[in-house]
Each structure stands twice: as structure tokens, then as C-alpha cells.
Coordinates of C-alpha atoms in Angstrom, one line a residue:
Chain A
X12 CA 11.7 -31.5 -42.4
X13 CA 13.6 -28.4 -41.4
X14 CA 14.4 -27.6 -45.0
X15 CA 10.7 -26.8 -45.6
X16 CA 11.0 -24.0 -43.1
X17 CA 14.3 -22.8 -44.4
X18 CA 12.9 -22.7 -47.9
X19 CA 9.8 -20.8 -46.9
X20 CA 11.8 -18.2 -44.9
X21 CA 14.3 -17.9 -47.7
X22 CA 11.6 -17.1 -50.3
X23 CA 9.2 -15.0 -48.2
X24 CA 11.6 -13.2 -45.9
X25 CA 15.1 -13.2 -47.4
X26 CA 14.2 -12.7 -51.1
X27 CA 12.2 -9.5 -50.3
X28 CA 15.3 -8.2 -48.5
X29 CA 17.0 -7.9 -51.9
X30 CA 14.0 -5.8 -53.0
X31 CA 15.5 -3.0 -50.8
X32 CA 17.5 -2.2 -53.9
X33 CA 14.3 -0.4 -55.1
X34 CA 14.9 2.3 -52.5
X35 CA 18.1 3.3 -54.4
X36 CA 16.6 3.4 -57.8
X37 CA 15.4 6.5 -59.8
X38 CA 12.1 7.5 -58.4
X39 CA 10.8 8.8 -61.7
X40 CA 11.1 5.4 -63.5
X41 CA 7.5 4.1 -63.6
X42 CA 7.0 0.6 -65.0
X43 CA 4.1 -1.9 -64.6
X44 CA 6.7 -4.6 -64.4
X45 CA 8.7 -4.0 -61.2
X46 CA 11.4 -6.4 -62.2
X47 CA 12.3 -3.9 -65.0
X48 CA 12.7 -1.1 -62.4
X49 CA 14.9 -3.4 -60.3
X50 CA 17.2 -4.3 -63.2
X51 CA 17.1 -1.4 -65.5
X52 CA 16.3 1.9 -63.7
X53 CA 19.3 4.1 -62.7
X54 CA 20.8 4.1 -59.3
X55 CA 20.4 7.4 -57.6
X56 CA 22.0 6.7 -54.2
X57 CA 20.2 8.2 -51.3
X58 CA 18.1 10.6 -53.4
X59 CA 14.8 9.0 -52.4
X60 CA 15.7 9.2 -48.7
X61 CA 16.6 12.9 -49.1
X62 CA 13.3 13.5 -50.9
X63 CA 11.4 11.9 -48.0
X64 CA 13.3 13.8 -45.3
X65 CA 12.9 17.1 -47.1
X66 CA 9.2 16.8 -47.6
X67 CA 6.9 18.6 -45.2
X68 CA 4.3 15.9 -45.3
X69 CA 6.9 13.4 -44.1
X70 CA 7.8 15.5 -41.1
X71 CA 4.2 15.5 -40.1
X72 CA 3.9 11.7 -40.7
X73 CA 7.0 10.9 -38.7
X74 CA 5.7 13.2 -35.9
X75 CA 2.3 11.4 -36.0
X76 CA 4.0 8.0 -35.9
X77 CA 6.2 8.9 -32.9
X78 CA 3.6 10.8 -31.1
X79 CA 0.8 8.2 -31.4
X80 CA 3.0 5.2 -30.7
X81 CA 4.7 6.9 -27.7
X82 CA 1.3 7.7 -26.2
X83 CA 0.2 4.1 -27.0
X84 CA 3.2 2.7 -25.1
X85 CA 2.8 5.0 -22.2
X86 CA -0.9 4.2 -21.8
X87 CA -1.5 0.8 -23.5
X88 CA 1.5 -0.9 -22.1
X89 CA 0.8 -0.5 -18.3
X90 CA -2.9 -0.8 -18.7
X91 CA -3.1 -4.6 -19.0
X92 CA -0.8 -4.9 -16.0
X93 CA -3.1 -2.7 -13.9
X94 CA -6.2 -4.5 -15.3
X95 CA -4.7 -7.9 -14.4
X96 CA -4.0 -6.7 -10.8
X97 CA -7.6 -5.3 -10.5
X98 CA -9.0 -8.6 -11.8
X99 CA -6.8 -10.6 -9.4
X100 CA -8.2 -8.5 -6.6
X101 CA -11.8 -9.5 -7.4
X102 CA -13.0 -12.0 -4.9
X103 CA -16.2 -13.5 -6.3
X104 CA -15.1 -16.3 -8.7
X105 CA -18.2 -16.0 -10.8
X106 CA -17.9 -12.3 -11.2
X107 CA -14.2 -12.6 -11.9
X108 CA -14.9 -15.1 -14.7
X109 CA -17.7 -13.1 -16.2
X110 CA -15.5 -10.0 -16.4
X111 CA -12.7 -12.0 -17.9
X112 CA -15.0 -13.5 -20.5
X113 CA -16.4 -10.1 -21.5
X114 CA -13.0 -8.4 -21.6
X115 CA -11.5 -11.1 -23.9
X116 CA -14.4 -10.9 -26.4
X117 CA -13.3 -7.8 -28.4
X118 CA -10.0 -9.5 -29.2
X119 CA -11.9 -12.0 -31.4
X120 CA -13.7 -9.4 -33.4
X121 CA -12.1 -7.9 -36.4
X122 CA -11.1 -4.2 -36.6
X123 CA -13.7 -3.8 -39.3
X124 CA -16.5 -5.1 -37.0
X125 CA -15.3 -3.5 -33.8
X126 CA -14.4 -0.2 -35.6
X127 CA -17.9 -0.2 -37.3
X128 CA -19.5 -0.5 -33.8
X129 CA -17.4 2.3 -32.4
X130 CA -18.1 4.6 -35.3
X131 CA -21.8 3.9 -34.8
X132 CA -21.5 4.9 -31.1
X133 CA -19.7 8.1 -31.8
X134 CA -21.8 9.2 -34.8
X135 CA -22.6 12.9 -34.8
X136 CA -26.3 12.6 -35.5
X137 CA -27.3 9.1 -34.3
X138 CA -24.6 8.0 -31.9
X139 CA -25.4 7.3 -28.3
X140 CA -22.2 9.0 -27.0
X141 CA -23.2 12.5 -28.2
X142 CA -26.7 12.1 -27.0
X143 CA -25.4 11.0 -23.6
X144 CA -23.0 13.9 -23.3
X145 CA -25.7 16.4 -24.5
X146 CA -28.1 15.2 -21.8
X147 CA -25.5 15.5 -19.1
X148 CA -24.9 19.0 -20.4
X149 CA -21.2 18.4 -20.9
X150 CA -21.3 19.6 -24.5
X151 CA -23.4 22.2 -26.2
X152 CA -23.6 20.7 -29.7
X153 CA -22.8 17.1 -31.0
X154 CA -19.1 16.3 -31.5
X155 CA -17.8 15.2 -34.9
X156 CA -15.3 12.7 -33.5
X157 CA -14.7 10.6 -36.5
X158 CA -13.8 13.5 -38.8
X159 CA -11.9 15.5 -36.2
X160 CA -8.1 15.3 -36.7
X161 CA -7.5 16.3 -33.0
X162 CA -9.7 13.4 -31.8
X163 CA -7.9 10.8 -33.9
X164 CA -5.1 9.8 -31.5
X165 CA -7.5 9.6 -28.6
X166 CA -9.9 7.5 -30.6
X167 CA -7.1 5.0 -31.6
X168 CA -5.8 4.8 -28.0
X169 CA -9.2 4.2 -26.4
X170 CA -10.4 1.7 -29.0
X171 CA -7.1 -0.1 -28.7
X172 CA -7.5 -0.2 -25.0
X173 CA -11.0 -1.6 -25.0
X174 CA -10.2 -4.2 -27.6
X175 CA -6.9 -5.3 -26.2
X176 CA -6.7 -4.7 -22.4
X177 CA -8.5 -7.8 -21.4
X178 CA -6.6 -10.1 -23.8
X179 CA -3.3 -8.4 -22.8
X180 CA -3.9 -9.0 -19.2
X181 CA -4.0 -12.8 -19.5
X182 CA -0.3 -13.1 -19.6
X183 CA 0.1 -11.0 -16.4
X184 CA -2.7 -12.9 -14.7
X185 CA -0.7 -16.0 -15.3
X186 CA 2.3 -14.3 -13.9
X187 CA 0.4 -13.1 -10.8
X188 CA -1.0 -16.6 -10.2
X189 CA 2.6 -17.8 -10.2
X190 CA 3.4 -15.6 -7.2
X191 CA 3.5 -17.7 -4.1
X192 CA 0.5 -17.3 -1.7
X193 CA 2.8 -17.6 1.2
X194 CA 4.3 -14.2 0.3
X195 CA 0.9 -12.6 0.5
X196 CA 0.2 -14.2 3.9
X197 CA 3.6 -13.2 5.2
X198 CA 3.0 -9.6 4.1
X199 CA -0.4 -9.6 5.7
X200 CA 1.0 -10.9 9.0
X201 CA 3.6 -8.1 8.8
X202 CA 0.7 -5.6 8.6
X203 CA 0.9 -4.7 4.9
X204 CA -2.4 -3.3 3.6
X205 CA -3.9 -4.0 0.1
X206 CA -1.8 -1.5 -1.8
X207 CA 1.4 -2.4 0.0
X208 CA 0.8 -6.0 -0.9
X209 CA 0.3 -5.1 -4.6
X210 CA 3.3 -2.8 -4.6
X211 CA 5.7 -5.1 -2.7
X212 CA 4.5 -8.6 -3.6
X213 CA 2.5 -8.6 -6.8
X214 CA 4.6 -6.1 -8.8
X215 CA 8.0 -7.5 -8.0
X216 CA 6.6 -10.9 -8.7
X217 CA 5.7 -10.0 -12.3
X218 CA 8.5 -7.6 -12.9
X219 CA 10.5 -9.9 -15.1
X220 CA 7.6 -10.4 -17.5
X221 CA 7.0 -6.7 -17.6
X222 CA 10.6 -5.9 -18.6
X223 CA 10.6 -8.5 -21.4
X224 CA 7.4 -7.2 -22.9
X225 CA 8.5 -3.6 -22.6
X226 CA 11.6 -4.5 -24.5
X227 CA 9.7 -6.1 -27.2
X228 CA 7.5 -3.1 -27.6
X229 CA 10.2 -0.4 -27.7
X230 CA 11.7 -1.6 -30.9
X231 CA 8.2 -1.4 -32.5
X232 CA 7.7 2.3 -31.8
X233 CA 7.6 3.0 -35.5
X234 CA 5.3 0.1 -36.2
X235 CA 1.6 0.9 -36.4
X236 CA -1.4 -1.4 -36.4
X237 CA -2.4 -0.6 -40.0
X238 CA -5.6 -2.8 -39.7
X239 CA -6.7 -0.6 -36.8
X240 CA -5.7 2.8 -38.3
X241 CA -7.2 2.3 -41.7
X242 CA -10.7 1.6 -40.2
X243 CA -10.7 5.0 -38.6
X244 CA -8.7 7.0 -41.2
X245 CA -10.6 9.3 -43.5
X246 CA -9.8 12.4 -45.6
X247 CA -10.9 14.7 -42.8
X248 CA -8.5 13.4 -40.2
X249 CA -5.6 12.5 -42.5
X250 CA -3.4 15.2 -41.1
X251 CA -3.2 13.3 -37.8
X252 CA -4.0 9.8 -39.0
X253 CA -1.3 9.3 -41.6
X254 CA 1.6 7.3 -40.1
X255 CA 4.7 5.8 -41.8
X256 CA 3.1 2.4 -42.4
X257 CA 0.0 3.8 -44.0
X258 CA 2.1 6.2 -46.0
X259 CA 4.2 3.3 -47.4
X260 CA 1.1 1.5 -48.5
X261 CA -0.4 4.6 -50.0
X262 CA 2.6 5.5 -52.1
X263 CA 3.7 2.0 -52.9
X264 CA 0.6 0.1 -53.7
X265 CA -2.0 2.7 -54.5
X266 CA 0.2 5.2 -56.3
X267 CA 2.6 2.6 -57.7
X268 CA 5.7 4.6 -56.6
X269 CA 7.6 1.5 -55.4
X270 CA 11.0 3.2 -55.1
X271 CA 9.9 6.0 -52.8
X272 CA 7.7 3.7 -50.7
X273 CA 10.5 1.2 -50.3
X274 CA 12.9 4.0 -49.2
X275 CA 10.4 5.1 -46.5
X276 CA 10.2 1.4 -45.4
X277 CA 14.0 1.1 -45.3
X278 CA 14.3 4.3 -43.3
X279 CA 11.8 2.9 -40.8
X280 CA 13.5 -0.5 -40.5
X281 CA 17.0 1.0 -39.9
X282 CA 15.7 3.1 -37.0
X283 CA 13.8 0.2 -35.6
X284 CA 17.0 -1.9 -35.8
X285 CA 19.0 0.6 -33.8
X286 CA 16.2 0.8 -31.2
X287 CA 16.1 -3.0 -30.9
X288 CA 19.9 -3.2 -30.4
X289 CA 19.8 -0.2 -28.0
X290 CA 16.9 -1.5 -25.9
X291 CA 18.4 -4.9 -25.7
X292 CA 21.7 -3.4 -24.5
X293 CA 19.9 -1.4 -21.8
X294 CA 17.9 -4.4 -20.7
X295 CA 21.0 -6.5 -20.4
X296 CA 22.6 -3.8 -18.3
X297 CA 19.6 -3.4 -16.0
X298 CA 18.2 -6.9 -15.6
X299 CA 20.9 -9.2 -17.0
X300 CA 18.3 -10.5 -19.5
X301 CA 17.9 -9.6 -23.2
X302 CA 16.2 -10.9 -26.3
X303 CA 19.5 -12.4 -27.5
Chain B
X3 CA -25.2 -16.5 4.4
X4 CA -23.1 -14.4 6.8
X5 CA -20.0 -16.1 7.6
X6 CA -17.0 -14.9 9.5
X7 CA -14.5 -13.8 7.0
X8 CA -10.8 -13.3 7.4
X9 CA -9.4 -9.8 7.0
X10 CA -8.3 -10.7 3.4
X11 CA -11.9 -11.6 2.4
X12 CA -13.8 -8.6 3.8
X13 CA -15.0 -6.0 1.2
X14 CA -13.7 -2.5 1.8
X15 CA -14.1 0.6 -0.3
X16 CA -11.4 -0.6 -2.7
X17 CA -13.4 -3.7 -3.6
X18 CA -16.5 -1.7 -4.2
X19 CA -14.6 0.7 -6.4
X20 CA -13.0 -2.2 -8.3
X21 CA -16.4 -3.9 -8.8
X22 CA -17.9 -0.6 -10.0
X23 CA -15.0 -0.1 -12.4
X24 CA -15.4 -3.6 -13.8
X25 CA -19.1 -3.2 -14.3
X26 CA -18.5 0.1 -16.2
X27 CA -15.8 -1.5 -18.3
X28 CA -18.0 -4.5 -19.2
X29 CA -20.8 -2.1 -20.2
X30 CA -18.4 0.0 -22.4
X31 CA -17.2 -3.3 -24.0
X32 CA -20.6 -4.8 -24.7
X33 CA -22.7 -1.7 -25.4
X34 CA -21.3 -1.0 -28.9
X35 CA -22.3 -4.5 -29.9
X36 CA -25.7 -4.1 -28.4
X37 CA -26.2 -0.7 -30.1
X38 CA -25.4 -2.2 -33.5
X39 CA -27.7 -5.2 -32.9
X40 CA -30.5 -2.9 -32.0
X41 CA -29.9 -0.7 -35.0
X42 CA -29.9 -3.7 -37.3
X43 CA -33.5 -4.5 -36.3
X44 CA -34.6 -0.9 -36.6
X45 CA -36.1 0.7 -39.7
X46 CA -33.5 2.6 -41.6
X47 CA -35.3 5.9 -42.1
X48 CA -36.5 6.0 -38.5
X49 CA -32.9 5.4 -37.3
X50 CA -31.7 8.6 -38.9
X51 CA -33.8 10.6 -36.4
X52 CA -31.4 9.3 -33.7
X53 CA -32.2 8.0 -30.2
X54 CA -32.1 4.3 -31.0
X55 CA -29.7 2.8 -28.5
X56 CA -31.3 0.3 -26.2
X57 CA -34.2 -1.1 -28.1
X58 CA -35.5 -0.9 -31.7
X59 CA -38.1 1.8 -32.1
X60 CA -39.6 0.6 -35.4
X61 CA -39.0 -3.1 -35.7
X62 CA -38.1 -4.6 -39.1
X63 CA -36.2 -7.4 -40.7
X64 CA -35.7 -5.4 -43.9
X65 CA -32.0 -4.8 -43.2
X66 CA -31.5 -8.5 -43.0
X67 CA -33.5 -9.1 -46.2
X68 CA -31.1 -6.7 -47.9
X69 CA -28.0 -8.4 -46.5
X70 CA -29.1 -11.9 -47.3
X71 CA -30.0 -10.8 -50.8
X72 CA -26.5 -9.4 -51.3
X73 CA -24.5 -12.0 -53.2
X74 CA -21.2 -10.3 -52.2
X75 CA -21.8 -11.3 -48.5
X76 CA -22.3 -14.9 -49.3
X77 CA -19.3 -15.0 -51.6
X78 CA -17.3 -13.3 -48.9
X79 CA -18.5 -16.0 -46.4
X80 CA -17.4 -18.8 -48.7
X81 CA -14.0 -17.2 -49.3
X82 CA -13.5 -16.6 -45.6
X83 CA -14.6 -20.1 -44.5
X84 CA -12.5 -21.6 -47.3
X85 CA -9.3 -19.7 -46.3
X86 CA -9.9 -20.2 -42.6
X87 CA -10.2 -24.0 -42.9
X88 CA -7.6 -24.6 -45.6
X89 CA -5.2 -21.9 -44.2
X90 CA -5.4 -23.2 -40.6
X91 CA -5.0 -26.9 -41.4
X92 CA -2.1 -26.4 -43.8
X93 CA -0.3 -23.9 -41.6
X94 CA -0.6 -26.0 -38.5
X95 CA 0.7 -29.1 -40.3
X96 CA 3.5 -27.3 -42.1
X97 CA 4.7 -25.5 -39.0
X98 CA 4.5 -28.7 -37.0
X99 CA 6.6 -30.5 -39.4
X100 CA 9.3 -27.9 -39.3
X101 CA 9.0 -27.5 -35.5
X102 CA 9.4 -31.3 -35.1
X103 CA 12.5 -31.3 -37.2
X104 CA 13.9 -28.4 -35.1
X105 CA 13.0 -30.0 -31.8
X106 CA 15.5 -32.8 -32.5
X107 CA 18.5 -31.8 -30.4
X108 CA 20.9 -34.0 -32.4
X109 CA 20.1 -32.0 -35.6
X110 CA 23.3 -30.6 -37.2
X111 CA 23.6 -26.8 -37.5
X112 CA 20.5 -26.5 -35.4
X113 CA 21.6 -23.1 -33.9
X114 CA 22.3 -21.8 -37.4
X115 CA 18.8 -22.8 -38.7
X116 CA 17.3 -21.3 -35.6
X117 CA 18.9 -18.0 -36.1
X118 CA 18.3 -18.0 -39.8
X119 CA 14.5 -18.1 -39.0
X120 CA 14.7 -15.9 -35.8
X121 CA 16.3 -13.0 -37.6
X122 CA 13.2 -12.7 -39.9
X123 CA 11.1 -11.8 -36.9
X124 CA 13.0 -8.6 -36.5
X125 CA 14.3 -7.7 -40.0
X126 CA 12.7 -7.8 -43.4
X127 CA 12.5 -6.2 -46.7
X128 CA 9.3 -4.3 -45.9
X129 CA 5.9 -4.4 -47.4
X130 CA 6.7 -3.1 -50.9
X131 CA 9.4 -5.7 -51.8
X132 CA 7.1 -8.3 -50.3
X133 CA 4.3 -7.1 -52.6
X134 CA 6.7 -7.3 -55.6
X135 CA 7.5 -10.8 -54.6
X136 CA 3.9 -11.9 -54.5
X137 CA 3.3 -10.2 -57.8
X138 CA 6.3 -11.9 -59.4
X139 CA 5.3 -15.4 -58.3
X140 CA 1.7 -14.9 -59.4
X141 CA 0.0 -14.7 -56.1
X142 CA -1.8 -11.4 -56.7
X143 CA -5.5 -12.0 -57.5
X144 CA -5.1 -15.6 -56.5
X145 CA -7.0 -17.4 -53.7
X146 CA -3.7 -18.9 -52.7
X147 CA -2.4 -15.5 -51.5
X148 CA -4.5 -16.2 -48.4
X149 CA -2.9 -19.6 -47.8
X150 CA 0.7 -19.8 -49.0
X151 CA 2.3 -16.8 -47.3
X152 CA 0.8 -17.8 -44.0
X153 CA 1.8 -21.4 -44.2
X154 CA 4.7 -20.9 -41.8
X155 CA 5.2 -18.6 -38.8
X156 CA 8.5 -18.5 -37.0
X157 CA 6.7 -17.5 -33.8
X158 CA 4.3 -20.5 -33.9
X159 CA 7.2 -22.7 -34.9
X160 CA 9.1 -21.8 -31.7
X161 CA 6.0 -22.3 -29.6
X162 CA 5.4 -25.8 -31.1
X163 CA 9.1 -26.7 -30.9
X164 CA 9.3 -25.8 -27.2
X165 CA 6.3 -28.1 -26.6
X166 CA 7.6 -30.9 -28.7
X167 CA 11.0 -30.9 -27.0
X168 CA 9.3 -31.4 -23.6
X169 CA 7.9 -34.8 -24.8
X170 CA 10.2 -37.6 -23.5
X171 CA 12.9 -38.4 -26.1
X172 CA 12.5 -42.1 -25.4
X173 CA 9.1 -42.3 -27.1
X174 CA 10.5 -41.3 -30.5
X175 CA 13.6 -43.4 -29.9
X176 CA 11.6 -46.6 -29.4
X177 CA 9.6 -45.9 -32.5
X178 CA 12.8 -45.3 -34.5
X179 CA 14.1 -48.7 -33.3
X180 CA 10.9 -50.3 -34.5
X181 CA 11.6 -48.8 -37.9
X182 CA 9.2 -45.9 -38.0
X183 CA 10.1 -42.9 -40.2
X184 CA 10.2 -39.3 -39.0
X185 CA 6.9 -38.4 -40.4
X186 CA 5.3 -41.5 -39.0
X187 CA 6.7 -40.6 -35.5
X188 CA 5.4 -37.0 -35.8
X189 CA 1.9 -38.0 -36.9
X190 CA 1.3 -41.0 -34.7
X191 CA 3.2 -40.1 -31.6
X192 CA 4.1 -36.5 -31.3
X193 CA 1.0 -34.7 -32.6
X194 CA -1.5 -36.8 -30.6
X195 CA 0.4 -35.9 -27.5
X196 CA 0.4 -32.2 -28.4
X197 CA -3.3 -31.6 -28.8
X198 CA -3.5 -28.6 -26.4
X199 CA -0.8 -26.6 -28.0
X200 CA -2.1 -27.5 -31.5
X201 CA -5.5 -26.2 -30.5
X202 CA -3.9 -23.0 -29.3
X203 CA -1.9 -22.4 -32.5
X204 CA -5.0 -23.3 -34.6
X205 CA -7.0 -20.8 -32.6
X206 CA -4.6 -18.1 -33.4
X207 CA -4.7 -19.0 -37.0
X208 CA -8.5 -19.2 -37.1
X209 CA -8.8 -15.8 -35.5
X210 CA -6.2 -14.3 -37.9
X211 CA -7.8 -15.7 -41.0
X212 CA -11.4 -14.9 -40.0
X213 CA -10.6 -11.2 -39.2
X214 CA -8.0 -10.4 -41.9
X215 CA -8.9 -7.8 -44.6
X216 CA -5.5 -6.2 -45.4
X217 CA -4.3 -8.9 -47.7
X218 CA -7.5 -8.6 -49.8
X219 CA -7.2 -4.9 -49.8
X220 CA -3.7 -4.8 -51.3
X221 CA -3.2 -8.2 -53.0
X222 CA -6.6 -8.8 -54.5
X223 CA -8.7 -6.7 -56.9
X224 CA -11.1 -9.5 -58.1
X225 CA -14.4 -9.0 -56.1
X226 CA -15.1 -12.7 -56.3
X227 CA -12.1 -13.3 -54.0
X228 CA -13.0 -10.7 -51.4
X229 CA -13.2 -12.2 -47.9
X230 CA -16.1 -11.4 -45.6
X231 CA -14.3 -8.7 -43.6
X232 CA -13.3 -6.8 -46.7
X233 CA -16.8 -7.0 -48.2
X234 CA -18.1 -5.7 -44.8
X235 CA -15.6 -2.8 -44.8
X236 CA -16.8 -1.8 -48.3
X237 CA -20.4 -1.9 -47.2
X238 CA -19.7 0.2 -44.1
X239 CA -17.7 2.8 -46.1
X240 CA -20.4 3.0 -48.8
X241 CA -22.8 5.9 -48.2
X242 CA -25.5 4.8 -50.5
X243 CA -27.8 1.8 -50.5
X244 CA -26.2 -1.0 -52.4
X245 CA -28.1 -1.7 -55.6
X246 CA -25.7 -4.2 -57.1
X247 CA -25.8 -7.9 -56.3
X248 CA -29.3 -7.7 -55.0
X249 CA -31.9 -10.2 -56.2
X250 CA -34.7 -7.8 -56.7
X251 CA -37.4 -10.4 -57.0
X252 CA -36.9 -11.8 -53.5
X253 CA -37.2 -8.4 -51.7
X254 CA -40.6 -7.4 -50.2
X255 CA -42.1 -4.5 -52.1
X256 CA -41.3 -1.0 -51.0
X257 CA -38.3 -2.0 -49.0
X258 CA -35.9 0.2 -50.8
X259 CA -37.8 3.3 -49.7
X260 CA -37.1 2.8 -46.0
X261 CA -33.8 1.0 -45.7
X262 CA -30.6 3.0 -45.4
X263 CA -27.0 2.1 -46.0
X264 CA -26.3 2.5 -42.3
X265 CA -28.8 0.1 -41.0
X266 CA -27.9 -2.4 -43.7
X267 CA -24.3 -2.2 -42.6
X268 CA -25.4 -3.0 -39.0
X269 CA -27.2 -6.1 -40.2
X270 CA -24.1 -7.0 -42.2
X271 CA -21.9 -6.6 -39.1
X272 CA -24.2 -8.8 -37.1
X273 CA -24.4 -11.5 -39.8
X274 CA -20.6 -11.6 -40.0
X275 CA -20.1 -11.7 -36.3
X276 CA -22.6 -14.4 -35.3
X277 CA -20.2 -17.3 -36.1
X278 CA -17.6 -15.7 -33.8
X279 CA -20.1 -15.2 -31.0
X280 CA -21.4 -18.8 -31.4
X281 CA -17.9 -20.3 -31.3
X282 CA -16.6 -18.0 -28.5
X283 CA -17.8 -20.0 -25.5
X284 CA -16.3 -23.2 -26.9
X285 CA -12.9 -21.6 -27.5
X286 CA -12.7 -20.2 -24.0
X287 CA -10.9 -23.0 -22.4
X288 CA -7.9 -22.5 -24.7
X289 CA -7.5 -18.9 -23.8
X290 CA -5.2 -19.0 -20.9
X291 CA -2.9 -21.7 -22.3
X292 CA -3.0 -19.8 -25.6
X293 CA -1.9 -16.4 -24.4
X294 CA 0.9 -17.8 -22.1
X295 CA 2.3 -20.3 -24.7
X296 CA 4.1 -17.5 -26.4
X297 CA 5.9 -16.5 -23.2
X298 CA 7.9 -19.8 -23.1
X299 CA 11.4 -19.2 -24.0
X300 CA 13.8 -21.8 -25.2

């Protein structure tokens, strides 16, 4: 029974690892049949990597990836925790359930659908957002949000928040409901107000889960949600919207430059690998718990 | 109505602020959906003048006529339903079989197998070698590209394995003494006892299959195999009114003069989202168990 899983993992996860060899093959060898490149093209050592690191486009792409993902971690990581605390502080059960139901809904919509809705909302000529801001007098003329490179990161962060904050809060809500009621009552008797209770009872209660998830997300700082980014990416905002993952797909699958694209992918994996080992080490020092 | 409330239950400014925030949050979440719904019932030409947010200004069903007449949508529906059903059933079964094998604590080299699979969650060859693999084994432009690569998930396997190993060992032991084989034990004892976790994993799979478009974008070029989401993405990105795949005879006369690509795409979004909205209330009870299942560590 287990052999089925071993076989699957061997074919779909371990075999592609040998494909990394593509990263060290001559970039100018173009063949429809990739196997020919793997077996026949010349080895060029780290030339593809040097090419990638020397390119000015790559610097921009690395900067985009790091910048966008760091901001995402800074904002999108704590938000579900805060949201869970706010939800747990709601007193009316029916209102609480309604808010939860509504906040989970976007998780079940695809990025195509949700992105399509957001693009409708922010449309320059017909979108409700521009009209609203114009009427409030906050802006003089309609904003071109979808085509503005400087608006792209904000757009990604906000849409990611709206789509994911509710769903992300479930796990913390479960952790909060695991915190003993006695602790809250004891804190209240001791004269703790609302914020002191949150700070000294709720947060320490869910701290272990927070550390574990933070750890998981640190090693993914170079990973982007491609399904999300591609929906909002367009030629106008490409200078801010191109990240490593979308660049790999563009060079590899659209342009057919497998060697260069693989090299970019390997570059990313190696850094992620170090980050994972590093963050695991730090977590073990700090909390005594790690991934492995 | 007015009861004496303890200090914990009295509303103060924090509660009102919290409630206000939640109402605004819910509005921001639901309004885009509403705006698209409204736009889908509005005449295309009129929509371009702007201002259609809360209620259609010029009512019409033309956008829906256009969508329903578009063959690509229906083909997309069939592909998506097909891959969701087949993909979910096969992957839940396949992953359960492996998870059951792994849940046996007497299994030889269990730790080695575990790590052999675990490692792949963090390291891999990357998307390009994966693409080359799919190309080599003939999965490009093949319906099976939606099914086979998602047959097994290490993450789901661990979730299922954790659940299976909490089922009392004695149940399987007795069945073994009675001469039942491993598959028999799995299908007649273990799986019926694991319905909640199976529902959770199936829900993840269903949502993943229904919403996926990347695999079609990169692994499929045959339009007949495009799933609904990818068809939808192409409609949204198209700036002109689609003229292909429309059964001209079934359209009301003059319709092409007033519809626009934008409002048609609204109708397409709604048509593709209705099944999700209809199923949503029924799936709700699996939410909490679903999201926390992944947190269980061995």
C-alpha cells in the first residue's frame, strides 16, 4: 500500500530533481525535444546563474519578490491573528456566525473570479471605488489602479487580505477557544481590562501556533502565489509585478528557454533551503520547537 | 429584554468599534460580488457610462444569452465537473490507501518512508523540470494532466495518517484474525470510521480542482480541454465581444449592438460562481474541522 505513495513521489517529485541538470546546460541550445538538451547540450557550469545575476531585469525581479513578500508577511501574517481576536471578542452569537460565514466565502472563489470582481470595482471609468473617492473629494481625477505599477503591491496585499484573512483566522480561533475560560475569569477578578486580557491571556495562549506558522512562512519568502499575481499582472505594471516565479514560467514555458528558467528556479530553491534551515534553527533556540 | 449583565457582557466603545469594523469588512467582502451581479443584468452599452453599482439601470438578460450561447463555457463546465469529480474521488482513495499503510506502526522502515515523502514538501526540481516530466510522459494536452499529478498529496496523507492512527488498533487486529485483507480492512472498517476527515480532505480537493486554472494555462493548448476558470480568464481578458462559439440563430435580434465584452464577462463570472454559492452553506460544517486538521502534528 505504501509503495503506491513511494512510487508516486519518486516519479513526480524525485525524477524532476534530476532535471536540475538543465540549469547547467548551454543556454543557446534550443530543441523542441528537451531530452535532447538534457543529454546532448554542452555543460557550461554556472554560466546561466551568472547571466541571471548580471541582468538588470533580474535585480528588479528579485527586489520585487523580496519586497512584495516581506510586506505580505509583515501585514498578512499578523492580520488573521488580529481578526481572530476581534471575532472572538464579538458577543452576539448570530452576528459572530454571520461575520465568520461571510469572511470565509472569498476563500472558495477562484482568483479568476475574485480578481475579476476586484478589477470591476477599481475600473477607471466604471468602477465604484473611483466614483466613491471622487464624490468624497479625496481625488481630483479617476485613478488607474490596475495599470499603475506603484499600485500593484498594494493591490496584491489588499486582495490577499480580503480573500484570506477570514479563512486564515479559523486556525487561531480554534487555538483561542482552547484557552481555558478560568484564565479569563481569573484575569478579570485581578482587575485586568479587555486589552490586558487579550495581551496577557489570549496571545500567550496562542503563541505556540503563531511561532509554528511564522516559521513555515519564512522559508517561503521567495515563493509567490502565481495564480493570484497573474490575474492582476499586465504589460503596464510589469515593472513591479514580475516576481521570480512568474519570470520562471515566462522564460521556461512561454519562451522555451528551459535552461535559463531552470537556473532561476534552482537559485530560488537554494536560498529557500538556507532560509528553512536557518529559521528552523532559530525557532529551536527560541522555543525549543522546530519543523524537524 | 434588559437583563442585568456581568461586566464581561456589557458593551463598551471597543465593542461598538469592533462591530462597526466587522460590518465594513463584510461590506467590502460582499460588495464586489454584488457589483458584478448587478453589472451582469445591466445593458452593456449603458454600463460604459458608469454609475451602475447597486442596482441595474437598464435591465437585460442579453449578457446571459451571450454566455449561454457560448459553447466554450459549457465545454469548460464539463471539463471542470469531470476533473473535480474524478480528481477528488481518485485522490482521496489513493491518498487513503497510502495513509493507511503508513498508519501501521509495525511497518518496517516507516520512518524512512515518512522522510522520503516529507522531504518533497520542501525541496523539488522546480516547475520547469516538472513541466519536462509531464511532457515526456505524455500528459501535456491530455485530460489526465488534471487527475494524475494530483492523485497524491503528502500533506493530505499526513492528515489522514494522523486520523487513522487514532482509531483503536484492536479493530483492525480482530478483522485480521478473521482473515480480512488489508484493503478489506481499510474499506470496510477504517474509511467508514473516518468520514469527517475524508469530507475535509475531499473539500480541499474539490475547491482546488474547481478553482484551478494554472495547469490548463501551461500544460494544455487544446481549447476543448480548457476548464471553466481558464475559459473565464480568457473571456475577462478579451477586450472585444466574442464572436466565436456563438450560436447565432438562438440570439435575439439586435443583441450584438448593445452587449459589451465587459458585461458578458460579468455574466460569465456569475454563471461560473453559482455552483460555489449554492454548495457553500452545505459545506460550512466542515470548515472548522477542515482548517484545523492540518495543524495536527504526528
